[in-house]
Short mmCIF file of C-alpha atoms and ligand atoms in Angstrom, two decimals:
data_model
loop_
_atom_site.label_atom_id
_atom_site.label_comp_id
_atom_site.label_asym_id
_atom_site.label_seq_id
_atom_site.Cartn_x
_atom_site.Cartn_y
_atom_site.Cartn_z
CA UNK A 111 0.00 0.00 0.00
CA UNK A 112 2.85 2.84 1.20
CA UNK A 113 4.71 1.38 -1.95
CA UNK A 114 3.54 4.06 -4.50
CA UNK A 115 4.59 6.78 -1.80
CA UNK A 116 8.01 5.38 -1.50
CA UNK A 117 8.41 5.28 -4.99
CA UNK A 118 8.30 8.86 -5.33
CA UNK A 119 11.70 9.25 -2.56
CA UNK A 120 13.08 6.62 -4.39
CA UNK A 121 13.11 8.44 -7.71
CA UNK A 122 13.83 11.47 -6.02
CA UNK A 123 16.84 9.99 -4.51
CA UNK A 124 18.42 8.54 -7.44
CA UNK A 125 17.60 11.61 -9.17
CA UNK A 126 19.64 13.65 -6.70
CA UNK A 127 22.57 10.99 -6.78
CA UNK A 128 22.45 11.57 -11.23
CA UNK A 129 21.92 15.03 -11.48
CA UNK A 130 22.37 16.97 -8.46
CA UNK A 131 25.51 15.24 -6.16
CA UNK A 132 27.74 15.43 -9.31
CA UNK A 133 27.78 19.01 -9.45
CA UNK A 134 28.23 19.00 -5.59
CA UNK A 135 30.45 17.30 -5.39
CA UNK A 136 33.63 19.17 -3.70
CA UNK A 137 31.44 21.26 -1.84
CA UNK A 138 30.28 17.98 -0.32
CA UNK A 139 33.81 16.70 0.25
CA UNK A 140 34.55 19.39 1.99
CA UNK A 141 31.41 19.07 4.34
CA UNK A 142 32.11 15.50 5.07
CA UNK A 143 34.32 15.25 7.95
CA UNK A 144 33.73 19.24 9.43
CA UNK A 145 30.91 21.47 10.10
CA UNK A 146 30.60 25.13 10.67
CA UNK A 147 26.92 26.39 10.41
CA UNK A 148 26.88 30.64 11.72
CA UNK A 149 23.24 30.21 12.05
CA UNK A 150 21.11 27.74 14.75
CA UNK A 151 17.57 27.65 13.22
CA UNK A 152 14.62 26.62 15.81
CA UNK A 153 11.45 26.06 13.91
CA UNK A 154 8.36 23.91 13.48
CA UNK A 155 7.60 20.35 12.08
CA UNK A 156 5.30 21.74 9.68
CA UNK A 157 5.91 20.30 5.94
CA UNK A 158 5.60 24.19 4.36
CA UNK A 159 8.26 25.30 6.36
CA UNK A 160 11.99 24.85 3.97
CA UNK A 161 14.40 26.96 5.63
CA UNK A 162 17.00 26.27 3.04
CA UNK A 163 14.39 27.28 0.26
CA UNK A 164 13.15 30.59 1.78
CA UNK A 165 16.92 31.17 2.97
CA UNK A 166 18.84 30.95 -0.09
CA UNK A 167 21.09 28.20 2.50
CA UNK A 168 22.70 25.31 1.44
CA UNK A 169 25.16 22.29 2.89
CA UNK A 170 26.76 23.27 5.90
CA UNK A 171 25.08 26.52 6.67
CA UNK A 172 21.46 25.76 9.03
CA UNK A 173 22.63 23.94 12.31
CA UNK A 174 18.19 22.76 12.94
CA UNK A 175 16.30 21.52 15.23
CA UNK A 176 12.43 20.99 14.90
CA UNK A 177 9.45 19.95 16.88
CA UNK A 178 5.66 20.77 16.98
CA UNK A 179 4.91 24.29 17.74
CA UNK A 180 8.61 25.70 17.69
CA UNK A 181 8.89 25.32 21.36
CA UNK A 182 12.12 25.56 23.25
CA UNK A 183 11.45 23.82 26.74
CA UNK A 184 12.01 25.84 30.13
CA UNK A 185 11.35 23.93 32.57
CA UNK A 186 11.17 20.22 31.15
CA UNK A 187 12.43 17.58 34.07
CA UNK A 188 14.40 15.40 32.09
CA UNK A 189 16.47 16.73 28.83
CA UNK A 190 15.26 17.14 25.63
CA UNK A 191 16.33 17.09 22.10
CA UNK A 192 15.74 20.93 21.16
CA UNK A 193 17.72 22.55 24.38
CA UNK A 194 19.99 19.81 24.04
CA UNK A 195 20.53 20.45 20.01
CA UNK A 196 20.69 24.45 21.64
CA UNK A 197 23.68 23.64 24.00
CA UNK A 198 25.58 21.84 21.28
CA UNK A 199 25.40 24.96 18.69
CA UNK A 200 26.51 27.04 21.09
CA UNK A 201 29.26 25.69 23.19
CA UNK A 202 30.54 23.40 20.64
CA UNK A 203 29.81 24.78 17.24
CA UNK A 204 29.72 28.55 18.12
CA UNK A 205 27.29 29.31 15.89
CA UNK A 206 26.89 33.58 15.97
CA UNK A 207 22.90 33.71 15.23
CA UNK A 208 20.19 31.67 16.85
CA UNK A 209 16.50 32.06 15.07
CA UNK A 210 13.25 30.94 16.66
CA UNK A 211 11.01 31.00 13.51
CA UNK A 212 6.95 30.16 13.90
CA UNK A 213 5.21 30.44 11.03
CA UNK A 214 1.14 30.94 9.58
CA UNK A 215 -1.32 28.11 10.00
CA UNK A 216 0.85 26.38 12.32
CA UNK A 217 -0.90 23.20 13.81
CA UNK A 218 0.46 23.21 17.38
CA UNK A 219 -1.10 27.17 18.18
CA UNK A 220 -4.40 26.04 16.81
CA UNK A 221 -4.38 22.96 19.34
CA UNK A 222 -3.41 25.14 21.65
CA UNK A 223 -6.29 27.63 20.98
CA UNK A 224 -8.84 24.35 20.82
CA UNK A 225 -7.65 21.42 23.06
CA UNK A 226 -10.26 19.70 22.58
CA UNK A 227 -8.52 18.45 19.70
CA UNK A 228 -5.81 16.92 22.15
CA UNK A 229 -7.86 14.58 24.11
CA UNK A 230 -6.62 11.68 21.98
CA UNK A 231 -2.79 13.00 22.14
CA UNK A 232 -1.76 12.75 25.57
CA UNK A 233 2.05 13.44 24.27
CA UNK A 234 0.84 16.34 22.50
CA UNK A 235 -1.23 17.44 24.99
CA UNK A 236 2.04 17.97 27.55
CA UNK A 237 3.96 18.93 25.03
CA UNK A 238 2.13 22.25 24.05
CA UNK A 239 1.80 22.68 27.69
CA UNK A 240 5.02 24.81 26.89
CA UNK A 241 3.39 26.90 24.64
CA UNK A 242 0.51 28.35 27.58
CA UNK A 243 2.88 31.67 27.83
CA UNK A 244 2.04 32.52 24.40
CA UNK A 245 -1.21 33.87 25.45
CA UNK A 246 0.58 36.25 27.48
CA UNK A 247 2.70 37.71 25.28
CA UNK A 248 -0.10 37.81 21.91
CA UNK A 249 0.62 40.17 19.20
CA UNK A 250 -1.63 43.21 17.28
CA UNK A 251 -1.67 41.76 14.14
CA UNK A 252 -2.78 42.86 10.88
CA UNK A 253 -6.63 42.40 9.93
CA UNK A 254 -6.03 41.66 6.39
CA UNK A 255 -3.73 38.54 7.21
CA UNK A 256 -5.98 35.31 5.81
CA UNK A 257 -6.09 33.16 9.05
CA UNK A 258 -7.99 34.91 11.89
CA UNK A 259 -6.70 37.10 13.86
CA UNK A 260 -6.91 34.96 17.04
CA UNK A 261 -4.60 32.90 15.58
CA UNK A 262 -2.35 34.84 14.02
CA UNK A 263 -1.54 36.36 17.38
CA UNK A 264 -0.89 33.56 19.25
CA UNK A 265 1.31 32.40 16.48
CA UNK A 266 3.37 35.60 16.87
CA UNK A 267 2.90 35.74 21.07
CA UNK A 268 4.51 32.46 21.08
CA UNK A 269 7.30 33.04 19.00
CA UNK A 270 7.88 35.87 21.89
CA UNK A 271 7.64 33.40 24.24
CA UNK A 272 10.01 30.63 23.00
CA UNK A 273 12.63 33.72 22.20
CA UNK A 274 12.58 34.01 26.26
CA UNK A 275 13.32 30.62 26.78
CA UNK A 276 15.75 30.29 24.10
CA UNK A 277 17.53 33.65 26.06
CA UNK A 278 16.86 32.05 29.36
CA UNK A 279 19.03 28.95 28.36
CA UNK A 280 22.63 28.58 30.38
CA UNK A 281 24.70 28.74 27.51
CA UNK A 282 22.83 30.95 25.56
CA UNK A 283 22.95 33.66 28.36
CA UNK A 284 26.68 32.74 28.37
CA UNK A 285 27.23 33.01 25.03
CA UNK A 286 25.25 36.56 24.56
CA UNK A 287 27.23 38.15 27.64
CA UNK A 288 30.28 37.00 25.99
CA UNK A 289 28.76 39.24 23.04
CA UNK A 290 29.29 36.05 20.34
CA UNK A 291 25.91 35.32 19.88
CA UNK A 292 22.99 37.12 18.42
CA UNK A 293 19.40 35.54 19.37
CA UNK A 294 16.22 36.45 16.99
CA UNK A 295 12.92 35.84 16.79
CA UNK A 296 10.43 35.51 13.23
CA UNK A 297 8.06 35.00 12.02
CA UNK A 298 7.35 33.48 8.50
CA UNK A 299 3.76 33.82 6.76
CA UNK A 300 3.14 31.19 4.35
CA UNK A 301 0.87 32.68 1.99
CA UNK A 302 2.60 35.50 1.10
CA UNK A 303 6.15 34.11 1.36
CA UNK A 304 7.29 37.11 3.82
CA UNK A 305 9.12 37.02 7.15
CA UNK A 306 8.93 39.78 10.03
CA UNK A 307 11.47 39.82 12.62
CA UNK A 308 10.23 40.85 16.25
CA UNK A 309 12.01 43.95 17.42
CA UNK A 310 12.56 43.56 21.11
CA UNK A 311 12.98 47.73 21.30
CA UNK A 312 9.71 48.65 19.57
CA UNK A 313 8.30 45.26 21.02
CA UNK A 314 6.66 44.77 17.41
CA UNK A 315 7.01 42.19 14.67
CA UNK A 316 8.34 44.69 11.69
CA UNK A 317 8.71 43.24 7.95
CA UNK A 318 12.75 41.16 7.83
CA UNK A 319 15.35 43.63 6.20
CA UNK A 320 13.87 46.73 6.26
ZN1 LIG B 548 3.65 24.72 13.18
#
């Protein structure tokens, strides 16, 4: 039954290793035994997000780590794979930029905003607990965005309120006093391609380079 839906990696694959590895080649080489991303890239699961596709990045230069709803853990008991994948950029690989990026639509904030949904995902359930500060921090947004405005604000209030916890980790703190690392927070809008940064001095999301 899943064999049609393989087929189409499978092509996809050997179509890479014919057409695209060739002309990669040495910049793959060079990747194989070394990395050293400059930017750690937080973001969500979601299948529309392609940070290398709405980056212009290739091999080598997004350290990423993903999970449902963007959400960088605060106060988790045991460890966890995104503050974990955090500590290693920083200390190890000394990566200069961390970006928490949430995006439009995004499934976690609108199981958040109806968790009724959640009664059948007890994982998911404790996993957006982390996302409940969001609603503290929601954003104006713009009435002409597609989604509702509801939504759209949470979206943005959490990005807000992961950028905390990223701040609030140990070796990010470290790593920002030291002055080697910048930490930013987006905010990418699927319909319309676009991404607004969140200025912590105007305490707005304003449009990304201008
Ligand atoms: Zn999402």
């Amino acid at each position: 039954m899943g064999e049609d839906h393989m087929e189409r990696l499978i092509e996809g694959h050997k179509r890479f290793l014919a057409e695209v590895f060739p002309g990669r080649k040495s910049q793959f080489h060079l990747l194989a035994e070394t990395q050293a991303p400059e930017w750690l890239f937080i973001t969500c699961s979601d299948s529309r997000v392609l940070p290398d596709l709405i980056l212009g990045t290739g091999p080598g230069d997004l350290f990423i780590t993903r999970n449902a709803g963007n959400v960088v853990p605060l106060t988790s008991q045991d460890v966890d794979g995104c503050t974990a994948t955090i500590e290693y950029a920083v200390e190890v690989l000394r990566v200069k930029h961390a970006i928490l990026c949430g995006h439009s639509d995004c499934g976690a904030m609108k199981a958040a905003l109806d968790r009724a949904g959640l009664d059948a995902l007890p994982k998911a359930r404790r996993w957006l607990q982390h996302v409940e500060a969001a609603f503290a921090h929601r954003q104006p947004v713009n009435s002409a965005e597609g989604e509702s405005a509801e939504l759209a604000s949470l979206i943005r209030g959490n990005v807000v309120a992961q950028l905390w916890n990223l701040k609030a980790q140990p070796s990010v703190v470290r790593a920002v006093d030291e002055g080697r690392l910048t930490v930013h927070g987006w905010y990418y809008d699927i319909l319309s391609g676009r991404i607004e940064e969140y200025d912590e001095e105007l305490r707005k999301f304003v449009v990304l380079g201008e």
